[in-house]
JSON list of C-alpha atoms and ligand atoms in Angstrom, two decimals:
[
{"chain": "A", "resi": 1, "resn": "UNK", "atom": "CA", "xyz": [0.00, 0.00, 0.00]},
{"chain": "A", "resi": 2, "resn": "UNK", "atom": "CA", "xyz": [1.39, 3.66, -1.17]},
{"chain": "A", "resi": 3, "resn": "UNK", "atom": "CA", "xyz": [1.70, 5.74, 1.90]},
{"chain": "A", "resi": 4, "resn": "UNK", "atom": "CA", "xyz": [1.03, 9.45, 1.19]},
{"chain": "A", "resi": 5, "resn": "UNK", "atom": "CA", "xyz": [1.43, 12.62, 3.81]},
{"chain": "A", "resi": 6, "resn": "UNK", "atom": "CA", "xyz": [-0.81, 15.37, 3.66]},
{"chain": "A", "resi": 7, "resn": "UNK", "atom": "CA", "xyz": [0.49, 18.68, 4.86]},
{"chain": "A", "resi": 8, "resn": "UNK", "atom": "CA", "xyz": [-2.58, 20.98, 5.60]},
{"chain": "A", "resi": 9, "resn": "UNK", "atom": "CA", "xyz": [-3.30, 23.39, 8.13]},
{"chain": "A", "resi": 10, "resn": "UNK", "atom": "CA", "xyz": [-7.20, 23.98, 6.93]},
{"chain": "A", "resi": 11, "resn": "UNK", "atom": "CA", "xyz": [-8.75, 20.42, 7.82]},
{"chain": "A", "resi": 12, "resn": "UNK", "atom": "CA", "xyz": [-11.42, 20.86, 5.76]},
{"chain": "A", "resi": 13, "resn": "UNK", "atom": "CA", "xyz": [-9.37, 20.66, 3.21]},
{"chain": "A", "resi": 14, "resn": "UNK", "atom": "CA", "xyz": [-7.66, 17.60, 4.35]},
{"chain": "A", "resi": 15, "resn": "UNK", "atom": "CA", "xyz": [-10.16, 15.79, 5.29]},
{"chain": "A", "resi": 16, "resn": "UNK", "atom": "CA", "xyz": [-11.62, 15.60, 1.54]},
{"chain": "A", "resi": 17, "resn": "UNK", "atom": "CA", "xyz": [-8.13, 14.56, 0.28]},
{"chain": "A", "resi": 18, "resn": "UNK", "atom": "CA", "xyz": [-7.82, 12.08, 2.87]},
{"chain": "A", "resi": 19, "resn": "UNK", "atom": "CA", "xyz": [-10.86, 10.54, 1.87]},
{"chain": "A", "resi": 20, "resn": "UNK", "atom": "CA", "xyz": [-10.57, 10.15, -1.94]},
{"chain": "A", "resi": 21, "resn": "UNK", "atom": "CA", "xyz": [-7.06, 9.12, -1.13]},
{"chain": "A", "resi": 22, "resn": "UNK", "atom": "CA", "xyz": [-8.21, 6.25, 1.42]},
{"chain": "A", "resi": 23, "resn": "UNK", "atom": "CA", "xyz": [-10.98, 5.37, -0.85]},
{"chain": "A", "resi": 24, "resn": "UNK", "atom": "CA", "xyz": [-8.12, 4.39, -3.55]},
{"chain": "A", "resi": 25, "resn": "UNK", "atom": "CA", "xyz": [-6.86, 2.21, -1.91]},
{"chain": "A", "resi": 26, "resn": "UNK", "atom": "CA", "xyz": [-3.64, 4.81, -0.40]},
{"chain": "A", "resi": 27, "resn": "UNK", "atom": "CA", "xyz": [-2.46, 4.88, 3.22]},
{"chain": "A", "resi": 28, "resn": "UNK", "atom": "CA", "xyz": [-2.68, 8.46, 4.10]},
{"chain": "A", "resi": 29, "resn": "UNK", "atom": "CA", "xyz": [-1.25, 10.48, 7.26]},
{"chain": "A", "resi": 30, "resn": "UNK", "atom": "CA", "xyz": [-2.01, 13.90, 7.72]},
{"chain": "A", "resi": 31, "resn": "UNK", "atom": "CA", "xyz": [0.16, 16.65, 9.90]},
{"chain": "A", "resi": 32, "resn": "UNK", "atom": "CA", "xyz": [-0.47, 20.58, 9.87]},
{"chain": "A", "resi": 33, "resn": "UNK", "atom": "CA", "xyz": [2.76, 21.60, 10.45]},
{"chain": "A", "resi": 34, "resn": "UNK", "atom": "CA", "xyz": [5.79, 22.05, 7.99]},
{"chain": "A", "resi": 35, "resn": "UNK", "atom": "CA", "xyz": [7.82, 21.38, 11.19]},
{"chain": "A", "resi": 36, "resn": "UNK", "atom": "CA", "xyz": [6.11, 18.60, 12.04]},
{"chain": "A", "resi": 37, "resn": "UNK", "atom": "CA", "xyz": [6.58, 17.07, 8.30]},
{"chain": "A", "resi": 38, "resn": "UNK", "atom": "CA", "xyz": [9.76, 17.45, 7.96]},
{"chain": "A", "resi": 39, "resn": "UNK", "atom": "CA", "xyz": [9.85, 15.39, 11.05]},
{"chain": "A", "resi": 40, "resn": "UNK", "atom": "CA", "xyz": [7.99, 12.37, 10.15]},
{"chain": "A", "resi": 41, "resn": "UNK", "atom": "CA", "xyz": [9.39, 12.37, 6.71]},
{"chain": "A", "resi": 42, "resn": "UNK", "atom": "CA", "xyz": [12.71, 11.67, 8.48]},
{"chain": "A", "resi": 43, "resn": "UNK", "atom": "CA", "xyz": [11.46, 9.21, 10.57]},
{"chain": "A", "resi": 44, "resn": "UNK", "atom": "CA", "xyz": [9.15, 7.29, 8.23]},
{"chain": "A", "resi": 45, "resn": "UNK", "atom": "CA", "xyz": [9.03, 5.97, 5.04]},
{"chain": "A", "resi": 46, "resn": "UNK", "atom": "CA", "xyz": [6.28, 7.80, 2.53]},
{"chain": "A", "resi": 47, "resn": "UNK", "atom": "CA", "xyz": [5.80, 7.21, -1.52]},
{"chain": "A", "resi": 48, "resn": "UNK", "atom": "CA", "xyz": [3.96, 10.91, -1.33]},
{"chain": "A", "resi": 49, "resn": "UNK", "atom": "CA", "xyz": [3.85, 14.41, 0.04]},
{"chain": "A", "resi": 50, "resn": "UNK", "atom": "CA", "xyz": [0.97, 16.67, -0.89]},
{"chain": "A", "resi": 51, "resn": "UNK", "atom": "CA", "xyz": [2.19, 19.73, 0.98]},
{"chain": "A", "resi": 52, "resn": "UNK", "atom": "CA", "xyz": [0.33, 23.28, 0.95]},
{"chain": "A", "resi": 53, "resn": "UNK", "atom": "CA", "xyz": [2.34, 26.54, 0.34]},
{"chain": "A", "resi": 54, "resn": "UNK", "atom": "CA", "xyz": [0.57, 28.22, 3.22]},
{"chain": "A", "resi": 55, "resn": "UNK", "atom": "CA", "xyz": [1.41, 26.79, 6.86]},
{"chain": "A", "resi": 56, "resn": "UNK", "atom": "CA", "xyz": [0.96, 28.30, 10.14]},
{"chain": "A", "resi": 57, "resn": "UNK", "atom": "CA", "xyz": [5.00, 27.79, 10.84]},
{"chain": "A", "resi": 58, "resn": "UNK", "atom": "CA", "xyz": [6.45, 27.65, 7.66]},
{"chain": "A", "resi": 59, "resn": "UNK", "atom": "CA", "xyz": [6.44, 28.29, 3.72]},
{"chain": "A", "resi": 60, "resn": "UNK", "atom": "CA", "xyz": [5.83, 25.08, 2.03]},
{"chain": "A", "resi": 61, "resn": "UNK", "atom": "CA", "xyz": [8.52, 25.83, -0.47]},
{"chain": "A", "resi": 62, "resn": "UNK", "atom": "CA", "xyz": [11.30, 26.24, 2.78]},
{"chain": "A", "resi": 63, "resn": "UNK", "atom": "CA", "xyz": [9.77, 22.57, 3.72]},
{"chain": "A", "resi": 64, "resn": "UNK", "atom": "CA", "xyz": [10.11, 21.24, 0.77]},
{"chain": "A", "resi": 65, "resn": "UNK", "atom": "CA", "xyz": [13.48, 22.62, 0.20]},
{"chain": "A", "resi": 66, "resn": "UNK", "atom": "CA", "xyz": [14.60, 20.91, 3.54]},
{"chain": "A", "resi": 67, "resn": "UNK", "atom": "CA", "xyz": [13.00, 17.59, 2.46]},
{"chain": "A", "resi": 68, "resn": "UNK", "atom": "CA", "xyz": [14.89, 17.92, -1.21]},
{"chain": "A", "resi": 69, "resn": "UNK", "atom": "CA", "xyz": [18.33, 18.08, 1.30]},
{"chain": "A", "resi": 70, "resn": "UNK", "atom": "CA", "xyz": [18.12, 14.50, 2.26]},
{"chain": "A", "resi": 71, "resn": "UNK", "atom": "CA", "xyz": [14.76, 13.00, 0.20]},
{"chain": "A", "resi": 72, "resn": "UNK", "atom": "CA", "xyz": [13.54, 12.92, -3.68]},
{"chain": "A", "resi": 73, "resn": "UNK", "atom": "CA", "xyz": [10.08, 11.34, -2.63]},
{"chain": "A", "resi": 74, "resn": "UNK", "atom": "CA", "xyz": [7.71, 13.29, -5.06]},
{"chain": "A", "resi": 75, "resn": "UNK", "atom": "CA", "xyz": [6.03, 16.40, -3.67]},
{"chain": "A", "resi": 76, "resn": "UNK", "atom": "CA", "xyz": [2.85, 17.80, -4.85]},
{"chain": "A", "resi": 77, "resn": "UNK", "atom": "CA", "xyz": [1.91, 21.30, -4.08]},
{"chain": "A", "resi": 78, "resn": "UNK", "atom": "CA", "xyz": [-1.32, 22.44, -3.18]},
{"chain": "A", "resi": 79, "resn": "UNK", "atom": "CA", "xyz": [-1.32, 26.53, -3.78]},
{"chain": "A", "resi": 80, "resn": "UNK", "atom": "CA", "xyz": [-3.97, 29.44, -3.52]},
{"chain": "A", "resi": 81, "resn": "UNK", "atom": "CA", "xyz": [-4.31, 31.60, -6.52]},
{"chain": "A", "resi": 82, "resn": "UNK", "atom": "CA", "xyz": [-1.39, 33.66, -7.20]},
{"chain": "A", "resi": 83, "resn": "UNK", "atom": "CA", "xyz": [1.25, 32.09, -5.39]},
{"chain": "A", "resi": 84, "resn": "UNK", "atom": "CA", "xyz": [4.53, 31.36, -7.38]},
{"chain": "A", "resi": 85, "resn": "UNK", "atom": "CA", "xyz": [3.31, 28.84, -9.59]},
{"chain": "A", "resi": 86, "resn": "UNK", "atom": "CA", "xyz": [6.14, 29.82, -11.81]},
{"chain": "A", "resi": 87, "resn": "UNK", "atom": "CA", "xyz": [8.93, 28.81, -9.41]},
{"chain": "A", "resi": 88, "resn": "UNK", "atom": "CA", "xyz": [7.08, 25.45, -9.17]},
{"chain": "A", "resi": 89, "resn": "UNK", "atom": "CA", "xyz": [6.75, 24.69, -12.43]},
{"chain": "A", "resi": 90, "resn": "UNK", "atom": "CA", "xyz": [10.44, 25.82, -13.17]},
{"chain": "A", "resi": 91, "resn": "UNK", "atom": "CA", "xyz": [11.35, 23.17, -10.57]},
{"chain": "A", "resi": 92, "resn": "UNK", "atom": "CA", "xyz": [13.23, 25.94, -8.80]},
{"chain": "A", "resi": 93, "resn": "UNK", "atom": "CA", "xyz": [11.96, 24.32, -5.76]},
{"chain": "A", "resi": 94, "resn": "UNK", "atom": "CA", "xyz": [11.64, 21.01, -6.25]},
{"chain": "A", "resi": 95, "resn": "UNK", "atom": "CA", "xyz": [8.49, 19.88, -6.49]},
{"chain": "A", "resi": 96, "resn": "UNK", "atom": "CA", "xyz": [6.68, 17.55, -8.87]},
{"chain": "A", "resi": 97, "resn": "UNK", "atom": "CA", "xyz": [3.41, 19.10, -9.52]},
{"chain": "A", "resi": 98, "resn": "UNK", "atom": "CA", "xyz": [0.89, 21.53, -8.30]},
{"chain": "A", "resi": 99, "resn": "UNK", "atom": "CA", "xyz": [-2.58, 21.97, -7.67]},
{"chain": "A", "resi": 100, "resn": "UNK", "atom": "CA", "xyz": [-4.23, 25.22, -7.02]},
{"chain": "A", "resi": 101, "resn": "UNK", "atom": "CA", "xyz": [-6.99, 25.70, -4.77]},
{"chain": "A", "resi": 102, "resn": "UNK", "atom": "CA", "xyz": [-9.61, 25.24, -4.86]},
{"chain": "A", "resi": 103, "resn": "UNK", "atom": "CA", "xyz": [-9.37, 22.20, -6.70]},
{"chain": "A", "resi": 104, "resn": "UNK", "atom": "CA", "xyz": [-11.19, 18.47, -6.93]},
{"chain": "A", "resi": 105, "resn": "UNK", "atom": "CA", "xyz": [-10.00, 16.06, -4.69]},
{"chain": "A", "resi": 106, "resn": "UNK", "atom": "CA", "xyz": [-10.58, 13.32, -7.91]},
{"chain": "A", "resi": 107, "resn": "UNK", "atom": "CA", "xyz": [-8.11, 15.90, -9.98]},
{"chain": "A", "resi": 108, "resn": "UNK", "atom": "CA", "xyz": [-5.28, 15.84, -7.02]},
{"chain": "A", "resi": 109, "resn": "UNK", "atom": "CA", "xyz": [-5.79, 11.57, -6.91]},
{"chain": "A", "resi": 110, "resn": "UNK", "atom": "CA", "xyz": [-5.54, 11.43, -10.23]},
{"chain": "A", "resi": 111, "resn": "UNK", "atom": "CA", "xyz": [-2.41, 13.36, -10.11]},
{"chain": "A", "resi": 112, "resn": "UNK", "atom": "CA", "xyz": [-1.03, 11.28, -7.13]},
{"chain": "A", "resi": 113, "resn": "UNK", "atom": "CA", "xyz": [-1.47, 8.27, -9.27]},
{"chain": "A", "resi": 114, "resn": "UNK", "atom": "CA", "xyz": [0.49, 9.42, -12.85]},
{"chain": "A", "resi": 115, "resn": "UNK", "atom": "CA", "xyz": [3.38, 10.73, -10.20]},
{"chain": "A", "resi": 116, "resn": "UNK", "atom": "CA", "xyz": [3.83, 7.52, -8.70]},
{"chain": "A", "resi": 117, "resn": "UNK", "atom": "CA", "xyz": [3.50, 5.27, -11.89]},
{"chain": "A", "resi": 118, "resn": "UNK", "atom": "CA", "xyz": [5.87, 7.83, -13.16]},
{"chain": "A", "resi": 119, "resn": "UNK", "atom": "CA", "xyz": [8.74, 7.27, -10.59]},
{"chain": "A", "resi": 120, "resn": "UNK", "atom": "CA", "xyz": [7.78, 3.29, -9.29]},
{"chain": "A", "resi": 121, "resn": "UNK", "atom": "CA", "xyz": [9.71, 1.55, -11.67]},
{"chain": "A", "resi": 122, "resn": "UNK", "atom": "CA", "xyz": [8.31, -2.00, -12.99]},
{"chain": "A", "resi": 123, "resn": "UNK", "atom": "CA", "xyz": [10.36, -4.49, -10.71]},
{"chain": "A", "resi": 124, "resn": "UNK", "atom": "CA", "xyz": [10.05, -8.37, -11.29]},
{"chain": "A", "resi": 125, "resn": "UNK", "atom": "CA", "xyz": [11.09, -10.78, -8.32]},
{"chain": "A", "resi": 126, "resn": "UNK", "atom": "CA", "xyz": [11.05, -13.28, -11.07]},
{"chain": "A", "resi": 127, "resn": "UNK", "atom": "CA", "xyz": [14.34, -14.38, -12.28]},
{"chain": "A", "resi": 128, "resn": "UNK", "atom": "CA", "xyz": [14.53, -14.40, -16.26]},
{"chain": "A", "resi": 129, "resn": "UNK", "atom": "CA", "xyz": [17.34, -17.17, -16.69]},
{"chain": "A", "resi": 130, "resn": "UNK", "atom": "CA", "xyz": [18.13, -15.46, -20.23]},
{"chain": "A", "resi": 131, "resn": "UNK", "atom": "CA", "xyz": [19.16, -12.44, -18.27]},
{"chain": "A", "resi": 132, "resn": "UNK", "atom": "CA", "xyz": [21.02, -13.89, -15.30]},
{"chain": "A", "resi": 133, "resn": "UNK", "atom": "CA", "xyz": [21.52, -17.51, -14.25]},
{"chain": "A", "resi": 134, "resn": "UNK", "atom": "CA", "xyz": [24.55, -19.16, -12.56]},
{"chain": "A", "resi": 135, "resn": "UNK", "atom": "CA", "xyz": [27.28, -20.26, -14.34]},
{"chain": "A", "resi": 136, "resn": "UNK", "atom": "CA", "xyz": [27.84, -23.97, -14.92]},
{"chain": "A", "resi": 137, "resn": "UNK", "atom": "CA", "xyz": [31.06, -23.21, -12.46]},
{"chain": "A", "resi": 138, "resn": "UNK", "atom": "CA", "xyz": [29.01, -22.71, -9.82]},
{"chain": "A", "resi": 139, "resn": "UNK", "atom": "CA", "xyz": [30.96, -19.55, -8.37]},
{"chain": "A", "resi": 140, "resn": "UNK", "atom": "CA", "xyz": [29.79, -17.12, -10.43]},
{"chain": "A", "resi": 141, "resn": "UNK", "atom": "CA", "xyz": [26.55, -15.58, -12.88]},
{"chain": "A", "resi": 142, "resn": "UNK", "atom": "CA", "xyz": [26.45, -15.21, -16.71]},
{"chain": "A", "resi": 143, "resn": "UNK", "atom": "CA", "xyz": [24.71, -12.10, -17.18]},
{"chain": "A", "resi": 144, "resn": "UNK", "atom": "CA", "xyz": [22.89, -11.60, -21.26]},
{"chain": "A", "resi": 145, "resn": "UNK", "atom": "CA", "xyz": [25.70, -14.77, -22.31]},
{"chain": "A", "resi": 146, "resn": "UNK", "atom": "CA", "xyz": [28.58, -13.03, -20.40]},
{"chain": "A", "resi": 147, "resn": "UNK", "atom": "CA", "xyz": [30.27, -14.07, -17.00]},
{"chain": "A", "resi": 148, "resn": "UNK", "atom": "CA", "xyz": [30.24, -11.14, -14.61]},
{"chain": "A", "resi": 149, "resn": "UNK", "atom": "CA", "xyz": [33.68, -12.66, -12.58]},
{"chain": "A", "resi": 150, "resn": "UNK", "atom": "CA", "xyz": [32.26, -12.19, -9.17]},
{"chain": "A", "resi": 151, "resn": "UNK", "atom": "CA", "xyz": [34.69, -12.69, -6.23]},
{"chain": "A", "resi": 152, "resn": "UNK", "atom": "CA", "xyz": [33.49, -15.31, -4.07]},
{"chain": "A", "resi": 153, "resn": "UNK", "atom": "CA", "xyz": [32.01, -12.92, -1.30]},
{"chain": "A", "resi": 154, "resn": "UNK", "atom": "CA", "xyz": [29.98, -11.14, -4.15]},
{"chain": "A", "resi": 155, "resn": "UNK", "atom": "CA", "xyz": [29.25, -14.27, -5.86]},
{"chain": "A", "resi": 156, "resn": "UNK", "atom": "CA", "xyz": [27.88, -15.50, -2.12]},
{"chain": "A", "resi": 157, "resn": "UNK", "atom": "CA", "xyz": [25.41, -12.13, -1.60]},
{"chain": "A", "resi": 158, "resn": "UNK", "atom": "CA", "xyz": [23.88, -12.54, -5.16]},
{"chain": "A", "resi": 159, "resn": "UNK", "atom": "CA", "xyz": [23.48, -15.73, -4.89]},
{"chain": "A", "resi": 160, "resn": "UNK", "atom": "CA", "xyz": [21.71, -15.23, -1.96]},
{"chain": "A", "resi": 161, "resn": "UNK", "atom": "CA", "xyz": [19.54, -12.73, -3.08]},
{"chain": "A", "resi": 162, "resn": "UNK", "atom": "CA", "xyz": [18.77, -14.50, -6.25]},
{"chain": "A", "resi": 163, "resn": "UNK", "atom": "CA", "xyz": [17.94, -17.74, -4.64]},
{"chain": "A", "resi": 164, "resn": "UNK", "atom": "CA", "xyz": [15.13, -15.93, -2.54]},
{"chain": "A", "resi": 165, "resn": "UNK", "atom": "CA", "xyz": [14.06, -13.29, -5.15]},
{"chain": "A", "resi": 166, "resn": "UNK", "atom": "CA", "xyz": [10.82, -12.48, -2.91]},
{"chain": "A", "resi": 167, "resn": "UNK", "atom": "CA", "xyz": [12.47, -11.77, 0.45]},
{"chain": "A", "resi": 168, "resn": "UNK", "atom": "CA", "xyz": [14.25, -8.28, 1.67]},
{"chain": "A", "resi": 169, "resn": "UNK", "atom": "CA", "xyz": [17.58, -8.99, 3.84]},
{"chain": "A", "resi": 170, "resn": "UNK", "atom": "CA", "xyz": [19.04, -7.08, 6.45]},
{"chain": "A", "resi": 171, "resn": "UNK", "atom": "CA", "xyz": [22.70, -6.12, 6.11]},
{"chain": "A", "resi": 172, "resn": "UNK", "atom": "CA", "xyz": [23.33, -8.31, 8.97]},
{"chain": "A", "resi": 173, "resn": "UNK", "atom": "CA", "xyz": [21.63, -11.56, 7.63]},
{"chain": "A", "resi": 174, "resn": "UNK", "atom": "CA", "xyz": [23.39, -10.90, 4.13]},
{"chain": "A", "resi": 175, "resn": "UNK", "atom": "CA", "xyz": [26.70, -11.07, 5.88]},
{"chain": "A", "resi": 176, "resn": "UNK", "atom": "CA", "xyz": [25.65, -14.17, 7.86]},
{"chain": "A", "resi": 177, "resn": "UNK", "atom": "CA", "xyz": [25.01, -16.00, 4.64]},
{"chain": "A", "resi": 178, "resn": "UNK", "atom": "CA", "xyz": [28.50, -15.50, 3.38]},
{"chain": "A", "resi": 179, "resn": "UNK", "atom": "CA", "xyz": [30.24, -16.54, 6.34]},
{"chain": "A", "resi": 180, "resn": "UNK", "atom": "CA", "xyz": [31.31, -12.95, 7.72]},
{"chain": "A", "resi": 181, "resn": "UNK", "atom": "CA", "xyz": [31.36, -12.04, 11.39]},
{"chain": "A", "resi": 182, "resn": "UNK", "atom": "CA", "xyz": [29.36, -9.14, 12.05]},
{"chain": "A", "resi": 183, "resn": "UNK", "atom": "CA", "xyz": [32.25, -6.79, 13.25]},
{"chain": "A", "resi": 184, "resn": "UNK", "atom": "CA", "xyz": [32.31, -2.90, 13.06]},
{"chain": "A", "resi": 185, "resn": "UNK", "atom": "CA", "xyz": [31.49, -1.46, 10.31]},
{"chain": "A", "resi": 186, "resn": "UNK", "atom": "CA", "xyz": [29.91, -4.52, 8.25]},
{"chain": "A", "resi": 187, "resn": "UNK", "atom": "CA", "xyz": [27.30, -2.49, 7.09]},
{"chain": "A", "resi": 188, "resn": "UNK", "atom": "CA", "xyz": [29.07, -0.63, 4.98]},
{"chain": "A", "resi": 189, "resn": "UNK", "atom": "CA", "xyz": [31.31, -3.38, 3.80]},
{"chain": "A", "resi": 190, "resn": "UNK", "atom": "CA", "xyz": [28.12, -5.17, 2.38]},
{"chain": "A", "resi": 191, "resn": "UNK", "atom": "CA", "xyz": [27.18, -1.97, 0.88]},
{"chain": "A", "resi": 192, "resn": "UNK", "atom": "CA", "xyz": [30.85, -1.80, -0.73]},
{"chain": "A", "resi": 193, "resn": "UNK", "atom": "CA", "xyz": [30.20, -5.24, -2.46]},
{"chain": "A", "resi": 194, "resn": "UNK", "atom": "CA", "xyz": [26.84, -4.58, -3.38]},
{"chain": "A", "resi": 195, "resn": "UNK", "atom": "CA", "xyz": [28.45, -1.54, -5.24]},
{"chain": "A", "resi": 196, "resn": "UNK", "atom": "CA", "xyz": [30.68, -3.45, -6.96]},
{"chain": "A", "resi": 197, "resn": "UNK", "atom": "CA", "xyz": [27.76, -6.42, -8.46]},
{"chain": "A", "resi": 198, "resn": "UNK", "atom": "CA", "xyz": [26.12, -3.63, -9.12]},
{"chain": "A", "resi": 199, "resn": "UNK", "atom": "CA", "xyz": [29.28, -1.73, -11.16]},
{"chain": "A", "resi": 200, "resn": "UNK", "atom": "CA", "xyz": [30.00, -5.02, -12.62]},
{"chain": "A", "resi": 201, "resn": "UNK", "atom": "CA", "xyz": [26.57, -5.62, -13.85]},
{"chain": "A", "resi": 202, "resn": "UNK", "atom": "CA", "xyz": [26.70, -1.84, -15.36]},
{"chain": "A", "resi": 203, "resn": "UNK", "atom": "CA", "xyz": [29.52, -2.69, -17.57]},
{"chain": "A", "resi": 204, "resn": "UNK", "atom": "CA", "xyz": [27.30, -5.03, -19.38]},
{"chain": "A", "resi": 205, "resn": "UNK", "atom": "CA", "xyz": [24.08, -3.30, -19.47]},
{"chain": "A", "resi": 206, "resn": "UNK", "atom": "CA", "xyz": [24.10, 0.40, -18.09]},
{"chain": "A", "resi": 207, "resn": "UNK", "atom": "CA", "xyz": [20.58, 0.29, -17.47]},
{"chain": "A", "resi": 208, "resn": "UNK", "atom": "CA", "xyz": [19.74, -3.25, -15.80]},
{"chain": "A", "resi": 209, "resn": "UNK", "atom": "CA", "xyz": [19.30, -3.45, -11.84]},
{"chain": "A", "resi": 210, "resn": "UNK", "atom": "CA", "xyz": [18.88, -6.76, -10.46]},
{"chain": "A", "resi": 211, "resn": "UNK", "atom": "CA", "xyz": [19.58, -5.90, -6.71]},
{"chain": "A", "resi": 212, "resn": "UNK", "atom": "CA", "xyz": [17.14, -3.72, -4.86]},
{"chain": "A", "resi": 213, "resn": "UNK", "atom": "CA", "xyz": [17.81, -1.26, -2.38]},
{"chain": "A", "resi": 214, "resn": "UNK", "atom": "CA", "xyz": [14.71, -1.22, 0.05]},
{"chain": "A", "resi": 215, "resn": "UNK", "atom": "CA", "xyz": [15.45, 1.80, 2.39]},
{"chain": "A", "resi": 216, "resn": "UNK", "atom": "CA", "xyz": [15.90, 0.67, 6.46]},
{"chain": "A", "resi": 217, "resn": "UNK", "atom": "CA", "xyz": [15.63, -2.67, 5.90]},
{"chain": "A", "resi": 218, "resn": "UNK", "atom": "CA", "xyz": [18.68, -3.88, 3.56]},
{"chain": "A", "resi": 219, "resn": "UNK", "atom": "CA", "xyz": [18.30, -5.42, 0.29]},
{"chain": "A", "resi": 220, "resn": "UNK", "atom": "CA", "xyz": [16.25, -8.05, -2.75]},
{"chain": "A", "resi": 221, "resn": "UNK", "atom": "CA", "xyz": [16.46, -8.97, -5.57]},
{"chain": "A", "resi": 222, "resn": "UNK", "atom": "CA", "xyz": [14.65, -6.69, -7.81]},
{"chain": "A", "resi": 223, "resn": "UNK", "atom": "CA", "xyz": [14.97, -6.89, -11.99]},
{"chain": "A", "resi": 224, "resn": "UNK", "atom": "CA", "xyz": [14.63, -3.78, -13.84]},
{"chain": "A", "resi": 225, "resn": "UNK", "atom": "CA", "xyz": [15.21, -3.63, -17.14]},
{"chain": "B", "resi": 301, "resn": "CA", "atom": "CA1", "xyz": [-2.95, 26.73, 4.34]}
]
């Protein structure tokens, strides 16, 4: 389920967006405060921010700007008449779209929904053995006909990943399945190999991803082609 935040000070207001928004099928929080936004967008993850220009403690376009420091979730303004559309649209700020009030809550879902087909990417679990399988060696993959000369720690995590294509693993548990204590600093050492499948896997097809990053829990496999 996509999880969208509404930031809206008039409740009126939200309370019509929350419910088209719950009605298709979206998880939707709601906060009134730019402040308090910019808090729970660090804290949690969310597919969507609908955020008005006009708060009580901030400018939307100052929250937005702070979200844009650490976060390129898609943000759709809501604006009254005469605010700086231009600076939107120019992307100036940051956002992804706007909506100016007043508006129809079916126009701002609709929106929602083109944003986030436009920036959720078609992943397949399923393993195409034409793009990747293992090599008859058994200590490495052939990638479209070509061997992608894995060391055995990175040949370990992929094939780990690839064996369970439908499960997300934590840094910790991708270590544990290639035989590596969990000292200091593993996290970032799985992240280093996972770098270098993926830079391996970019010299033979620039665009394909076949390892997913899924953000505070670790990684899947994920095909993208
Ligand atoms: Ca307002």
């Amino acid at each position: 389920m996509k999880k969208i935040l509404i930031v809206e000070d008039e409740s009126a207001i939200a309370d019509t967006l929350i419910y088209i928004l719950e009605a298709e099928g979206f998880e939707v929080s709601w906060v009134m405060l730019g402040s308090v936004a910019i808090d729970f967008i660090a804290k949690r993850d969310f597919d969507l921010v609908i955020l008005d220009v006009g708060l009580p403690d901030m400018n939307g376009f100052e929250v937005c700007k702070i979200i844009r420091l650490t976060n390129q979730l898609p943000i759709i303004f809501l604006t009254a008449r005469g605010e700086e559309i231009d600076r939107i649209v120019g992307l100036e700020i940051g956002g992804d779209d706007y909506v100016t009030k007043p508006f129809s809550p079916r126009e701002v879902a609709a929106r929602v929904k083109t944003i986030l087909k436009r920036v959720t990417p078609a992943i397949s679990n399923d393993v195409d053995p034409t793009i990747l399988s293992r090599a008859p060696s058994g200590c490495d993959f052939i990638l479209m006909g070509q061997a992608l000369a894995l060391t055995a720690i990175e040949f370990k995590l992929l094939n780990h990943l690839y064996s369970q294509p439908h499960l997300v693993f934590s840094r910790e548990q991708l270590l544990q399945a290639c035989g590596q204590f969990c000292d200091i600093g593993y996290e970032r050492n799985i992240d280093t190999h996972i770098k270098t499948i993926r830079n391996k896997i970019k010299k033979h097809d620039a665009t394909l991803q076949v390892i997913k990053t899924h953000r505070g829990f670790g990684y899947g496999f994920g095909l993208k082609q």
